[in-house]
Short mmCIF file of C-alpha atoms in Angstrom, two decimals:
data_model
loop_
_atom_site.label_atom_id
_atom_site.label_comp_id
_atom_site.label_asym_id
_atom_site.label_seq_id
_atom_site.Cartn_x
_atom_site.Cartn_y
_atom_site.Cartn_z
CA MET R 1 141.62 92.95 95.78
CA SER R 2 142.35 89.28 96.36
CA ALA R 3 143.14 87.96 92.88
CA THR R 4 142.97 84.35 94.08
CA ARG R 5 139.65 84.39 95.96
CA TYR R 6 136.25 83.39 94.58
CA THR R 7 133.07 83.66 96.60
CA TYR R 8 130.04 81.49 95.96
CA LEU R 9 126.55 80.80 97.27
CA GLY R 10 127.16 78.51 100.22
CA PRO R 11 127.48 76.86 102.58
CA ALA R 12 129.61 73.91 101.49
CA GLY R 13 127.66 71.22 99.66
CA THR R 14 125.52 73.40 97.37
CA PHE R 15 125.01 72.73 93.69
CA THR R 16 126.77 76.07 93.20
CA GLU R 17 129.91 74.65 94.80
CA ALA R 18 129.66 71.50 92.66
CA ALA R 19 129.36 73.61 89.50
CA LEU R 20 132.23 75.86 90.57
CA HIS R 21 134.56 72.88 90.84
CA THR R 22 134.03 72.18 87.12
CA LEU R 23 136.05 75.32 86.33
CA PRO R 24 139.76 74.47 85.96
CA GLU R 25 140.81 77.63 87.78
CA ALA R 26 138.83 76.62 90.88
CA ALA R 27 141.68 74.30 91.83
CA THR R 28 144.01 77.28 92.27
CA ARG R 29 141.60 79.68 93.99
CA GLU R 30 140.55 80.22 97.58
CA LEU R 31 136.84 79.35 97.51
CA VAL R 32 134.78 81.20 100.10
CA PRO R 33 131.12 80.22 100.71
CA LEU R 34 128.73 83.04 101.62
CA SER R 35 125.13 82.82 102.75
CA SER R 36 123.50 84.80 99.93
CA VAL R 37 123.95 85.87 96.32
CA ALA R 38 124.06 89.51 97.43
CA LEU R 39 126.94 88.89 99.84
CA ALA R 40 128.89 86.92 97.22
CA LEU R 41 128.56 89.72 94.66
CA ASP R 42 129.19 92.51 97.17
CA ALA R 43 132.52 90.86 98.03
CA VAL R 44 133.52 91.40 94.41
CA ARG R 45 132.26 94.97 94.36
CA GLY R 46 134.18 95.69 97.54
CA GLY R 47 137.42 94.20 96.25
CA GLU R 48 137.43 91.30 98.71
CA ALA R 49 137.25 88.73 95.89
CA ALA R 50 138.16 88.56 92.22
CA GLY R 51 135.01 86.68 91.26
CA ALA R 52 131.67 85.42 92.52
CA PHE R 53 130.04 82.23 91.29
CA VAL R 54 126.24 82.25 91.52
CA PRO R 55 123.16 80.59 89.95
CA ILE R 56 121.26 82.69 87.43
CA GLU R 57 118.54 80.48 85.92
CA ASN R 58 117.01 77.02 86.05
CA SER R 59 115.35 75.13 83.21
CA VAL R 60 112.32 74.33 85.40
CA GLU R 61 111.83 77.33 87.68
CA GLY R 62 113.30 80.03 85.42
CA ALA R 63 115.31 83.01 86.62
CA VAL R 64 117.07 83.17 89.96
CA THR R 65 115.65 86.58 90.84
CA ALA R 66 118.23 87.40 93.52
CA THR R 67 121.03 87.18 90.96
CA ASN R 68 119.16 89.03 88.23
CA ASP R 69 118.20 91.87 90.55
CA GLU R 70 121.75 92.20 91.88
CA LEU R 71 123.19 92.39 88.36
CA ALA R 72 120.65 95.07 87.38
CA ALA R 73 121.29 97.25 90.47
CA GLY R 74 124.31 98.51 92.36
CA ALA R 75 127.82 98.98 91.04
CA PRO R 76 128.25 97.35 87.60
CA LEU R 77 129.56 93.79 87.31
CA MET R 78 130.36 91.57 84.32
CA ILE R 79 129.84 87.91 83.51
CA TYR R 80 133.03 86.12 82.37
CA ARG R 81 132.05 82.44 82.32
CA GLU R 82 128.98 80.23 82.52
CA VAL R 83 128.48 76.62 83.61
CA LEU R 84 125.52 74.31 82.99
CA LEU R 85 124.95 71.64 85.65
CA PRO R 86 122.34 68.82 85.41
CA ILE R 87 120.33 68.77 88.64
CA THR R 88 118.84 65.83 90.53
CA PHE R 89 118.02 65.80 94.23
CA ALA R 90 118.39 63.36 97.07
CA LEU R 91 116.24 63.36 100.18
CA LEU R 92 118.79 63.70 102.96
CA VAL R 93 117.86 62.55 106.48
CA ARG R 94 119.53 61.82 109.79
CA PRO R 95 120.78 58.22 110.04
CA GLY R 96 118.03 55.81 111.01
CA THR R 97 115.17 57.96 109.65
CA GLU R 98 112.58 56.14 107.54
CA LEU R 99 110.35 57.73 104.93
CA SER R 100 107.33 57.41 107.22
CA GLY R 101 109.17 59.54 109.77
CA VAL R 102 109.70 62.50 107.44
CA LYS R 103 107.10 65.08 108.47
CA THR R 104 108.97 68.31 107.67
CA VAL R 105 111.20 69.03 104.68
CA THR R 106 113.25 71.99 103.51
CA SER R 107 115.39 73.25 100.63
CA HIS R 108 116.03 76.36 98.56
CA PRO R 109 112.79 77.81 97.07
CA VAL R 110 114.02 77.10 93.52
CA ALA R 111 114.16 73.38 94.39
CA GLN R 112 110.49 73.06 95.30
CA PRO R 113 109.06 73.11 91.73
CA GLN R 114 111.60 70.46 90.77
CA VAL R 115 110.44 67.95 93.42
CA ARG R 116 106.79 68.99 93.89
CA LYS R 117 105.26 65.97 92.13
CA TRP R 118 107.53 63.50 93.92
CA LEU R 119 106.71 65.16 97.24
CA ALA R 120 102.95 64.99 96.57
CA ALA R 121 103.17 61.31 95.61
CA ASN R 122 105.47 60.15 98.41
CA LEU R 123 105.13 62.63 101.28
CA PRO R 124 101.75 64.31 100.72
CA ASP R 125 101.40 65.39 104.36
CA ALA R 126 104.92 66.72 104.83
CA THR R 127 105.31 70.42 105.65
CA TRP R 128 107.69 72.40 103.43
CA GLU R 129 109.72 75.40 104.59
CA SER R 130 112.33 77.25 102.55
CA ALA R 131 116.03 77.44 103.40
CA ALA R 132 118.72 79.88 102.25
CA SER R 133 120.24 77.12 100.08
CA ASN R 134 119.94 73.38 99.55
CA ALA R 135 123.06 72.79 101.64
CA ASP R 136 121.77 75.05 104.38
CA GLY R 137 118.66 72.87 104.44
CA ALA R 138 120.92 69.86 104.97
CA ARG R 139 122.61 71.66 107.85
CA LEU R 140 119.23 72.37 109.44
CA VAL R 141 118.31 68.68 109.19
CA ALA R 142 121.59 67.73 110.85
CA GLU R 143 120.71 70.14 113.67
CA GLY R 144 117.29 68.52 114.10
CA ARG R 145 115.25 71.45 112.79
CA TYR R 146 113.69 69.43 109.96
CA ASP R 147 113.32 65.75 109.12
CA GLY R 148 114.55 65.88 105.52
CA ALA R 149 116.22 68.17 103.00
CA PHE R 150 116.27 68.06 99.22
CA ALA R 151 119.89 68.63 98.21
CA GLY R 152 122.67 67.12 96.15
CA GLU R 153 123.65 63.63 97.24
CA PHE R 154 127.23 64.90 97.60
CA ALA R 155 126.11 67.06 100.55
CA ALA R 156 125.20 64.01 102.69
CA PRO R 157 128.69 63.17 104.07
CA ILE R 158 129.42 66.85 104.74
CA TYR R 159 126.54 67.05 107.21
CA GLY R 160 126.53 63.47 108.47
CA LEU R 161 123.27 62.60 106.73
CA ASP R 162 122.03 59.66 104.70
CA PRO R 163 120.53 59.91 101.18
CA LEU R 164 117.22 58.16 101.89
CA VAL R 165 116.00 58.54 98.29
CA LYS R 166 118.23 59.40 95.32
CA GLU R 167 117.74 60.76 91.80
CA ILE R 168 114.62 62.80 92.55
CA ALA R 169 113.59 65.07 89.65
CA ASP R 170 110.10 65.83 88.40
CA ALA R 171 111.55 67.04 85.08
CA GLN R 172 114.20 64.80 83.57
CA GLY R 173 117.16 66.73 82.26
CA ALA R 174 116.65 69.70 84.59
CA THR R 175 119.64 72.02 84.38
CA THR R 176 120.81 75.06 86.31
CA ARG R 177 122.98 77.74 84.75
CA PHE R 178 125.67 79.38 86.87
CA VAL R 179 127.83 82.41 86.06
CA LEU R 180 131.24 83.65 87.17
CA VAL R 181 130.94 87.38 87.82
CA GLY R 182 133.71 89.93 88.28
CA ARG R 183 134.31 93.65 88.15
CA PRO R 184 134.09 95.25 84.69
CA GLY R 185 137.13 94.62 82.53
CA ARG R 186 138.27 93.96 79.01
CA VAL R 187 136.01 91.57 77.12
CA SER R 188 137.60 88.21 76.28
CA SER R 189 138.26 87.29 72.66
CA PRO R 190 135.39 85.75 70.69
CA THR R 191 135.32 81.97 70.37
CA GLY R 192 132.69 81.61 67.64
CA ALA R 193 130.22 80.23 70.20
CA ASP R 194 129.53 83.13 72.52
CA LYS R 195 126.75 84.81 74.42
CA THR R 196 126.25 88.50 75.28
CA SER R 197 124.22 89.68 78.28
CA MET R 198 122.75 93.05 79.13
CA VAL R 199 120.09 94.90 81.13
CA VAL R 200 117.86 97.35 79.24
CA TRP R 201 115.45 99.95 80.60
CA LEU R 202 112.54 101.10 78.41
CA PRO R 203 112.43 104.85 77.74
CA ASP R 204 108.76 105.13 78.70
CA ASP R 205 105.49 103.22 78.70
CA HIS R 206 103.93 103.50 75.25
CA PRO R 207 102.40 101.12 72.70
CA GLY R 208 105.11 99.15 70.95
CA ALA R 209 107.91 100.10 73.37
CA LEU R 210 109.06 96.51 73.85
CA LEU R 211 108.66 95.81 70.13
CA GLU R 212 111.00 98.71 69.34
CA LEU R 213 113.59 97.22 71.66
CA LEU R 214 113.31 93.76 70.12
CA GLN R 215 113.51 95.12 66.58
CA GLU R 216 117.06 96.31 67.25
CA PHE R 217 118.02 92.63 67.45
CA ALA R 218 115.65 91.30 64.78
CA VAL R 219 116.71 93.59 61.93
CA ARG R 220 120.35 92.61 62.50
CA GLY R 221 119.71 88.88 62.74
CA VAL R 222 120.68 88.60 66.42
CA ASN R 223 118.95 85.68 68.13
CA LEU R 224 117.77 86.11 71.72
CA VAL R 225 118.22 83.11 74.01
CA ARG R 226 116.68 84.68 77.12
CA ILE R 227 114.63 87.73 78.07
CA GLU R 228 113.37 88.35 81.61
CA SER R 229 111.42 91.31 82.90
CA ARG R 230 112.09 92.59 86.43
CA PRO R 231 110.44 95.48 88.28
CA THR R 232 112.67 98.51 88.76
CA GLY R 233 111.17 99.38 92.15
CA GLU R 234 110.00 102.75 90.82
CA GLY R 235 106.32 101.84 90.76
CA LEU R 236 103.90 99.42 89.13
CA GLY R 237 104.47 99.08 85.40
CA SER R 238 108.15 100.12 85.55
CA TYR R 239 110.36 97.28 84.31
CA CYS R 240 113.82 96.54 83.04
CA PHE R 241 114.71 93.57 80.86
CA LEU R 242 117.61 91.16 81.29
CA ILE R 243 118.59 89.85 77.88
CA ASP R 244 120.99 87.17 76.63
CA CYS R 245 121.68 87.00 72.92
CA GLU R 246 123.84 84.86 70.69
CA GLY R 247 127.13 86.33 69.58
CA HIS R 248 129.97 88.50 70.87
CA LEU R 249 130.18 92.27 71.28
CA SER R 250 133.09 92.31 68.80
CA GLU R 251 130.71 91.07 66.06
CA ARG R 252 129.24 93.91 64.02
CA ARG R 253 125.65 92.65 64.22
CA VAL R 254 125.79 92.47 68.04
CA ALA R 255 127.65 95.76 68.40
CA GLU R 256 125.19 97.61 66.16
CA ALA R 257 122.23 96.11 68.04
CA MET R 258 123.72 97.38 71.31
CA MET R 259 124.29 100.82 69.80
CA GLY R 260 120.71 100.81 68.56
CA LEU R 261 119.47 100.05 72.07
CA LYS R 262 121.63 102.84 73.49
CA ARG R 263 120.07 105.31 71.07
CA ILE R 264 116.49 104.57 72.13
CA CYS R 265 116.82 103.49 75.78
CA PRO R 266 117.76 105.72 78.72
CA GLN R 267 120.00 103.06 80.23
CA VAL R 268 121.73 99.96 78.87
CA ARG R 269 124.00 97.95 81.18
CA PHE R 270 126.46 95.66 79.40
CA LEU R 271 126.94 92.46 81.41
CA GLY R 272 129.59 90.83 79.26
CA SER R 273 130.37 88.65 76.26
CA TYR R 274 131.64 85.19 77.17
CA PRO R 275 131.89 81.62 75.83
CA ARG R 276 128.69 79.58 75.79
CA ALA R 277 128.86 76.62 78.13
CA ASP R 278 127.33 74.34 75.50
CA ARG R 279 129.88 75.52 72.89
CA GLN R 280 127.10 75.74 70.30
CA ALA R 281 127.63 78.26 67.56
CA SER R 282 124.63 80.20 66.32
CA LYS R 283 122.27 78.20 64.13
CA HIS R 284 120.26 81.25 63.17
CA ARG R 285 122.72 83.33 61.14
CA ARG R 286 120.70 85.14 58.49
CA PRO R 287 122.13 86.24 55.13
CA GLY R 288 123.47 89.78 55.30
CA THR R 289 124.40 89.71 59.01
CA SER R 290 128.04 88.58 58.96
CA ASP R 291 130.91 90.96 59.70
CA GLU R 292 131.85 90.73 56.01
CA ASP R 293 128.33 91.83 55.02
CA PHE R 294 128.51 94.83 57.35
CA ALA R 295 131.97 95.75 56.03
CA ALA R 296 130.79 95.50 52.43
CA ALA R 297 127.78 97.72 53.18
CA ALA R 298 130.03 100.30 54.87
CA ASP R 299 132.34 100.28 51.85
CA TRP R 300 129.36 100.76 49.52
CA LEU R 301 128.22 103.75 51.59
CA SER R 302 131.70 105.26 51.53
CA ARG R 303 131.85 104.94 47.75
CA ALA R 304 128.37 106.42 47.44
CA LEU R 305 129.39 109.47 49.48
CA ASP R 306 132.47 109.98 47.33
CA GLY R 307 130.67 109.39 44.04
CA ARG R 308 132.87 106.41 43.25
CA GLY R 309 131.87 103.21 41.48
CA ASP R 310 128.47 101.60 41.06
CA ILE R 311 126.13 102.91 43.77
#
């Protein structure tokens, strides 16, 4: 395995690359762009890279399904870091192009909901086609395949394009979350502001099945920050759930919730415990859910079994 190589969703000039460069270790790694999330993650599975940096969700469009599906299937991987990147787009065109000359536009499918209103107001007759990434859309414009691409302004000089319109965003404050993924290894130490991710498969389809899953978190005071359902491919109605919760696996409340899931679910895939990018500690800690509370309850049970003290 190359311990100094990271792959990422390319080509050069993607928001993924911009987010990757916010990691301090990126300055000392060989950064290799690949054309899809699957290829980036498979390079890690195959030992060709130590890590893959990929988008996983957007505050406007929701989950990046390619990443979620790859994490749920295939050889197990783990998330070690996350990055939050504010997203605004520029309309990139070949030099000399005016807005009236933009008849065809392209970008990654996740970008379309973030510029749809601007596009309808300013280029209502333009034809949209999807590209493998925002930067790939810029490359296609440079090659003359399309008139304009919605991408990061920083991609313009890479492909010899001009940012005709800047700061395009239907939803102000739009943010994309990216994750650094590697092969399974020892979980990093808790920071006090952590997140734990997993994939959970329901045991069967019966009334209250999802409620039973969620109760494992609720009764232990574990707050969920994301839950996404994805089809398993085994037929209509068969789903798995990708879940992010507050806290670290080393915390008793999180560990016991995970053990509870393992007791009732046929498969639970641990995707890692890692520092939250926003560094926000949990604001939802309920009384009776601290490690000290769990330890005190275990001590009470031990004394009760031995007939010692006030039970």
